[in-house]
Structures are given as structure tokens and as C-alpha cells.
Amino acid sequence: MIQIEKLRKVYRSGDRTVTAVDDVDLTVREGEVFGVLGRSGAGKSTLLRCVNLLERPDSGRVLVDGRDLLALKGGALREARRGIGMIHQHFGLLSSRTVAGNVAFPLEVMGVPRAERAGRVAELLELVGLTEHAGAYPAQISGGQKQRVGIARALAGRPKVLLSDEATSALDPETTASILELLRDLNRRLGLTVLLITHEMEVVKRICDSAAVMRAGRFVESGPVQRLLMEPGSELARGLFPLPEPDVRPGTTVVDVTFEGDSADRPFVSSLARTYAIDVNILGGAVEQIGDTRIGRLRVELPGDPELNAAQLAHLRESGLTVEVHGTSLEGAR
Amino acid sequence: MTWAEIWPLLRQATVETLYMAGVSAALTAAFGLLVGVLLVLTDRRGLLPQPLLNKVLGLVVNIGRSLPFLILMVAIIPFTKLVTGGVSIGTTPFLVPLTIGGIPFYARLVEIALREVEPGVVAAATAMGATRREIVTKVLLREARPGLVSGLSVTVIALIGYTAMAGALGGGGLGYLAISHGYERFEGRVMLATVLLLIVIVLAVQAVGDLVARRLSHK
Ligand SMILES: Nc1ncnc2c1ncn2[C@@H]1O[C@H](COP(=O)(O)OP(=O)(O)OP(=O)(O)O)[C@@H](O)[C@H]1O
Ligand SMILES: [Mg+2]
């Protein structure tokens, strides 16, 4: 639905240049929620703004619903933009218009006749649960409600694609949850494809099917969330299951074990202890519900250097677990 | 002079002042708005970037604003005569310097008001596929209305001050009355009355401006 190839955007100011987006490839499949996770300044907003050409990339291709946006100009580009909804961190609502007026705005822009607008506005407000606040001004409603107005407005043109720039960053955790719920619901009910950017792990965990981690303008990893979490060394996994830098005592092996679905229910710790008659120390870990599977990560300590634990590690791997071994004092920290 | 003699003078002077300030305010509002919008649009990061035009326009506006009105008024007498066909005294010809003095003043205030509009709103409208015209009329001008109105009341008050100066050069109005009767003929009551009237007019303009701006603002 969204396909980005070799996208590059460089900002130049004087003799300083910032490569905000550096050779990014991205494919968002129809009906999926794709999250781009990254720290401040990673280039997330720039990437997103290149999708509807609020920002013109220096090179690369942007295809939305099969259309090459960079080939479009003037009216054709505006037309294409109408098929791409966008929601913004700071809402971007017209303070001089009521909630209903804000939702009607894109309809005016699209040339929907006045008579049809009211009905469509009512429908959209219903969809986001704001019917009672139709006559309120943005200054009179809460942040969560403002973002609902933003969502209703973004859906006015019945877009197939929704872009979301930190839609929940200005909201408290509870409101964030309700907005994410709404987005998930719209994604399912309307078959809406969502590309969202965020710096909150929570957002990816709650609603994303696929995700990418962005750093300094590049994707450092990208793919279905569950697969990424099972990959050794995944930043996403490290972010979702934060464990401190391992402190490996001499003569022990510290292992991070990531498990999914079935294996989450299998007591691998006790099976390991029983099979090899060793003491397994649990140092930390967590289990999270991701989509419809449970994924967990556990840090355990085995007695003896890694070389002595080859059989044990193989046992874990054979059980379908992802295993990351941390160095010992002999090898030096990884 | 008796009050009976003073009244008609005051009444006529007030009408002249209101006429000069009112007409020049209307012209200033229209052209100032245009120039202010152009300043914002042609900015390097504006909707219609034209750096050269922007520089020139900005320079002209700055020159216009840095010139004391009294000097401007005298300096453009030839231009005024050109516009009015040779006449340079009386109320109507003074509309020319008043308007020319008012435009850059208001244009800057318009520019400031438009820049106050949250950039995110413009981005949102662009993302919706709005045209530049729609963004100017339905987003920028509309969102900036409270600022545009308070800017206009400040401008009108400045214009009322200018009319008093115009009076000194034979433009008529309260300023002229204050000088010709209050000052030169030592009519204390005329002086006092003109001062009071000017204060009342200025306060009224400010009050109306504030009220309208508040009504328009939903922030
Ligand atoms: N208009 C601009 N001019 C110059 N540099 C810019 C511009 N916009 C962004 N940048 C730079 O590009 C880089 C990426 O910015 P971007 O806004 O895309 O980051 P982000 O990941 O969205 O960050 P945040 O989470 O803070 O919103 C930053 O270094 C930023 O300073
Ligand atoms: Mg950003």
C-alpha cells in the first residue's frame, strides 16, 4: 500500500547539512499497522512527511496505493493527498472552528456540497465518539478529544492510508491507550493501512503488526514485530524487555532467552535444571502480550564458562528459543 | 468664544477627523492586509517563496515605518497633488499620506498576526490537499482574525494621531481646531474639548477593537 524506495532527504542550512532520511526502504502492506520507532531527531517525522510530500525527498521513490507521488504535480498531487489521511502530534486543528467545523474543513477542500457535509460530519463524529462535542471549540476540549477530532478529520476523505506523526505523544498514558484502541479499531473495521511514527515502545507493542527502528536517518531493523523480537540483538526486543548491561561473574554464563507462544508456556528453566542437574539463576525478565501471542525474555545465569555450556545452549535453541550469550570474564564483555 | 460658537466648530472638526481616520483606515486595512499576506507568502519558507520580492517589500515597509509621519506627509506632497489633481489642503488630499503612512504600519502587524498561526495547522491543511488560496483565506486569515482586528485598532489609533498632525498642515479636523483656535487664539476651552474628544475617540476605538477581537478568539 505504501512503498518507499531509497528515500533520502537532506537539509542544508548554510554549510551545515543534515541527512534526516538516509536511504530508507519501507513497505507497508495493505491493512497493516506499521510503526517506526526512534529517538528524537532520528528522522521519523521527516520520513513521514515525505510520504505525502509535505517534504520533498532529494531522491528515492514514494508509491502510495500504486501511485508514484513524486510524478504528480499541482492538482493531481492535491487529489492524491486527499486519499492519505494524516494526524499530528499537536493536532493541527483550526482554533477558530468548532469540532464539527474542523471535520467539515477537508470536506470543503474536497468540494463536497454543503448539503452532504453535515451528514458526513455527523457520521465521522459518531465514529470517533465525539457527537456531543460537535459545537465545542478546540480550546474547550481535552487533548484526547482533540486527537479524536484530528482522526475524524483525517478520515473525512475515506482514505486508504493513515499517517500518524506521534499522535499520542502529547497525551497521558490512559488517553494514549484509548487513542491507540481507536486506531486499532479503525484499522480493523475500515481496513485502514496505518503508518505511524513514535518514540514510545508502548505504541509498537499495542498496535503494530510490523515495525522499524530508526536511528540517524536509517532503519537499523525492520519487519513483523514478532519476528523482530525473536531476533538476537534486536533493538526492539531490548527496548520492550529492558535488561541492564549484564554483569557476568567469572565462571558463569549469562544468557538472554527470548521465547514466544508455545515455548512461553514451557518451563524451560526447570527442564534445563533437571536435564543437566545444574542450578539456573534467574536474573531478570518479563513477558508481554504482543498482538495475539505472548513473548517473553528472561536472563538466566548458568554455572561454568560458555564453552562448558555448549550442550545446554544447544538444548535451549532446539526448544525453539532465541538465545543470546553474554561474554564471560575470560572472553571479556561482549 | 461662547459654547454656542464652539459647538459647531467641534462638531465639524470631529466629523472631519472621523472621515480622515475612517477612510484612511479602510484603505489601510485593504492594502495593509494585501502587503502583509504577501510578506508572509513570499518568505523563503512561505507558501510562495519569492526571496527577492520579499526583500524588496520588506525594505519598502521598513522605510515607510521608519519615516516620521510629519516628514512623510511633507515629502509626498508632490505625489499627493498628482493623485488629487493639484489640491493639497483640505481633508480629502490628506487621505493620501494617511493611507501611505498606515499601510506599512498595518502590514507589519498583519505579518505578525499571520506568523502567529500555528504552522501545524497549515501543514494539516496542506496534507488535506487544500490549495494555496484556501490556505490563505480559510486558514491563515481566518485563524489570525483576532490578531488582525487588534492590529487594526492599533493602526486606527495611530491614524487618528496622524490626522491631528495633518491638521497642523491644514488638513482640518480636531488637530487643526486645537492649533488654530486652542493654541493660536488661546481658547482654553477649545483646546480642552479637542483633547477630550480625541481621548474619547481613541478609547472607543480600542474598546471596540478589544471586544471584536475577544469575540473572534476561541483560544
Ligand atoms: N526543516 C528543517 N531544516 C533543517 N533541519 C531539519 C528540518 N527538519 C528536521 N531537521 C533535522 O532533521 C533531523 C530529523 O528530524 P525529524 O524531525 O525528522 O526527527 P524526529 O525523529 O521526528 O524527531 P522527534 O521525535 O523529535 O520529532 C534532525 O536532526 C533535525 O534537526
Ligand atoms: Mg518528529
Short mmCIF file of C-alpha atoms in Angstrom, two decimals, chain A residues 13-189:
data_model
loop_
_atom_site.label_atom_id
_atom_site.label_comp_id
_atom_site.label_asym_id
_atom_site.label_seq_id
_atom_site.Cartn_x
_atom_site.Cartn_y
_atom_site.Cartn_z
CA SER A 13 21.40 25.36 6.11
CA GLY A 14 24.46 27.34 5.26
CA ASP A 15 27.35 24.91 5.14
CA ARG A 16 25.73 22.53 7.61
CA THR A 17 23.95 19.53 6.13
CA VAL A 18 21.78 17.06 7.98
CA THR A 19 20.83 13.81 6.30
CA ALA A 20 17.49 13.39 8.01
CA VAL A 21 16.46 10.32 6.00
CA ASP A 22 19.24 8.20 4.60
CA ASP A 23 18.43 5.54 2.01
CA VAL A 24 15.32 4.17 3.62
CA ASP A 25 13.33 1.33 2.07
CA LEU A 26 9.93 0.65 3.50
CA THR A 27 6.94 -1.42 2.50
CA VAL A 28 3.66 -1.19 4.36
CA ARG A 29 1.23 -3.87 3.31
CA GLU A 30 -2.45 -3.20 2.89
CA GLY A 31 -4.39 -3.29 6.13
CA GLU A 32 -1.35 -3.37 8.35
CA VAL A 33 -0.25 -1.07 11.15
CA PHE A 34 3.40 -0.23 10.69
CA GLY A 35 5.30 1.61 13.39
CA VAL A 36 8.57 3.45 13.03
CA LEU A 37 10.28 3.73 16.36
CA GLY A 38 13.14 6.09 17.05
CA ARG A 39 14.61 8.67 19.31
CA SER A 40 14.18 12.39 18.87
CA GLY A 41 16.00 13.59 15.77
CA ALA A 42 16.15 10.13 14.17
CA GLY A 43 14.31 11.47 11.13
CA LYS A 44 10.92 9.91 11.77
CA SER A 45 8.83 13.00 11.10
CA THR A 46 10.83 13.78 8.01
CA LEU A 47 10.24 10.27 6.70
CA LEU A 48 6.53 10.50 7.35
CA ARG A 49 6.26 13.95 5.79
CA CYS A 50 7.91 12.57 2.68
CA VAL A 51 5.08 10.07 2.26
CA ASN A 52 2.52 12.77 1.44
CA LEU A 53 5.20 15.10 0.15
CA LEU A 54 4.81 17.74 2.84
CA GLU A 55 8.55 17.42 2.46
CA ARG A 56 10.08 16.74 -0.91
CA PRO A 57 12.71 14.00 -0.81
CA ASP A 58 16.02 14.59 -2.53
CA SER A 59 15.91 11.17 -4.12
CA GLY A 60 14.01 7.92 -3.99
CA ARG A 61 10.54 6.80 -4.83
CA VAL A 62 7.27 7.07 -2.94
CA LEU A 63 4.37 4.91 -4.04
CA VAL A 64 1.05 5.06 -2.26
CA ASP A 65 -1.67 2.74 -3.46
CA GLY A 66 0.35 2.11 -6.57
CA ARG A 67 0.70 5.78 -7.43
CA ASP A 68 4.10 7.39 -7.83
CA LEU A 69 3.59 10.59 -5.87
CA LEU A 70 6.78 12.27 -7.00
CA ALA A 71 5.47 12.20 -10.55
CA LEU A 72 2.39 14.19 -9.54
CA LYS A 73 2.09 17.96 -9.59
CA GLY A 74 -0.40 20.62 -8.56
CA GLY A 75 -3.97 19.41 -8.70
CA ALA A 76 -3.05 15.75 -9.15
CA LEU A 77 -0.88 15.85 -6.06
CA ARG A 78 -3.60 17.56 -4.01
CA GLU A 79 -6.02 14.92 -5.23
CA ALA A 80 -3.65 12.15 -4.12
CA ARG A 81 -3.17 13.79 -0.73
CA ARG A 82 -6.90 13.66 -0.16
CA GLY A 83 -6.61 9.89 -0.21
CA ILE A 84 -3.99 9.95 2.54
CA GLY A 85 -5.17 10.93 6.00
CA MET A 86 -2.74 12.41 8.47
CA ILE A 87 -2.84 13.03 12.19
CA HIS A 88 -0.41 15.22 14.05
CA GLN A 89 1.27 15.35 17.41
CA HIS A 90 -0.07 18.82 18.15
CA PHE A 91 -3.39 18.10 16.45
CA GLY A 92 -3.23 20.97 13.94
CA LEU A 93 -6.84 21.96 14.49
CA LEU A 94 -8.31 25.28 13.43
CA SER A 95 -8.88 27.15 16.68
CA SER A 96 -11.46 29.37 15.01
CA ARG A 97 -13.71 26.49 14.05
CA THR A 98 -15.79 24.18 16.15
CA VAL A 99 -15.20 20.45 16.29
CA ALA A 100 -17.79 19.95 13.54
CA GLY A 101 -16.26 22.83 11.56
CA ASN A 102 -12.86 21.23 11.75
CA VAL A 103 -14.18 17.93 10.47
CA ALA A 104 -16.06 19.74 7.72
CA PHE A 105 -12.91 21.51 6.56
CA PRO A 106 -11.44 18.65 4.50
CA LEU A 107 -14.89 18.08 3.01
CA GLU A 108 -14.93 21.71 1.86
CA VAL A 109 -11.49 21.27 0.42
CA MET A 110 -12.68 18.18 -1.44
CA GLY A 111 -15.62 20.08 -2.83
CA VAL A 112 -18.32 18.04 -1.08
CA PRO A 113 -21.57 20.00 -1.45
CA ARG A 114 -22.73 21.79 1.69
CA ALA A 115 -25.86 19.66 1.97
CA GLU A 116 -23.90 16.43 2.14
CA ARG A 117 -21.30 17.75 4.55
CA ALA A 118 -23.44 17.84 7.67
CA GLY A 119 -24.37 14.18 7.35
CA ARG A 120 -20.83 13.08 6.76
CA VAL A 121 -19.56 15.19 9.66
CA ALA A 122 -22.12 13.61 11.98
CA GLU A 123 -21.09 10.17 10.78
CA LEU A 124 -17.40 10.90 11.40
CA LEU A 125 -18.01 12.36 14.85
CA GLU A 126 -20.01 9.29 15.71
CA LEU A 127 -17.14 7.10 14.55
CA VAL A 128 -14.71 8.73 16.99
CA GLY A 129 -17.26 9.20 19.75
CA LEU A 130 -17.46 12.99 19.74
CA THR A 131 -21.07 13.60 18.78
CA GLU A 132 -21.79 15.59 21.94
CA HIS A 133 -18.87 17.92 21.38
CA ALA A 134 -19.73 18.92 17.82
CA GLY A 135 -20.30 22.54 18.80
CA ALA A 136 -17.27 22.94 21.07
CA TYR A 137 -14.13 24.81 20.08
CA PRO A 138 -10.78 23.01 20.25
CA ALA A 139 -9.77 25.13 23.24
CA GLN A 140 -12.72 23.72 25.16
CA ILE A 141 -11.90 20.02 24.81
CA SER A 142 -9.20 17.74 26.17
CA GLY A 143 -6.10 16.55 24.35
CA GLY A 144 -7.56 13.12 23.74
CA GLN A 145 -10.71 14.64 22.31
CA LYS A 146 -8.64 16.95 20.12
CA GLN A 147 -6.83 13.96 18.71
CA ARG A 148 -10.18 12.30 18.04
CA VAL A 149 -11.16 15.38 16.05
CA GLY A 150 -7.85 15.02 14.22
CA ILE A 151 -8.67 11.41 13.43
CA ALA A 152 -12.21 12.18 12.29
CA ARG A 153 -10.84 14.92 10.07
CA ALA A 154 -8.18 12.62 8.64
CA LEU A 155 -10.84 10.05 7.74
CA ALA A 156 -13.14 12.55 6.04
CA GLY A 157 -11.93 11.69 2.56
CA ARG A 158 -12.27 7.94 3.17
CA PRO A 159 -8.54 7.44 2.83
CA LYS A 160 -6.98 4.03 2.47
CA VAL A 161 -3.89 5.18 4.28
CA LEU A 162 -3.46 7.00 7.56
CA LEU A 163 -0.19 8.64 8.54
CA SER A 164 0.30 9.37 12.20
CA ASP A 165 3.05 11.63 13.49
CA GLU A 166 3.41 10.99 17.23
CA ALA A 167 -0.35 11.08 17.61
CA THR A 168 -0.19 10.16 21.27
CA SER A 169 2.99 11.87 22.44
CA ALA A 170 1.13 14.83 23.87
CA LEU A 171 -1.31 12.61 25.77
CA ASP A 172 -1.28 10.89 29.14
CA PRO A 173 -0.98 7.07 29.27
CA GLU A 174 -4.68 6.39 29.66
CA THR A 175 -5.70 8.69 26.86
CA THR A 176 -2.91 7.22 24.77
CA ALA A 177 -4.38 3.78 25.31
CA SER A 178 -7.83 4.91 24.20
CA ILE A 179 -6.50 6.61 21.08
CA LEU A 180 -4.44 3.54 20.19
CA GLU A 181 -7.52 1.42 20.73
CA LEU A 182 -9.44 3.66 18.36
CA LEU A 183 -6.72 3.46 15.72
CA ARG A 184 -6.60 -0.31 16.02
CA ASP A 185 -10.35 -0.48 15.72
CA LEU A 186 -10.41 1.74 12.63
CA ASN A 187 -7.61 -0.31 11.13
CA ARG A 188 -9.69 -3.47 11.55
CA ARG A 189 -13.11 -2.10 10.69
#
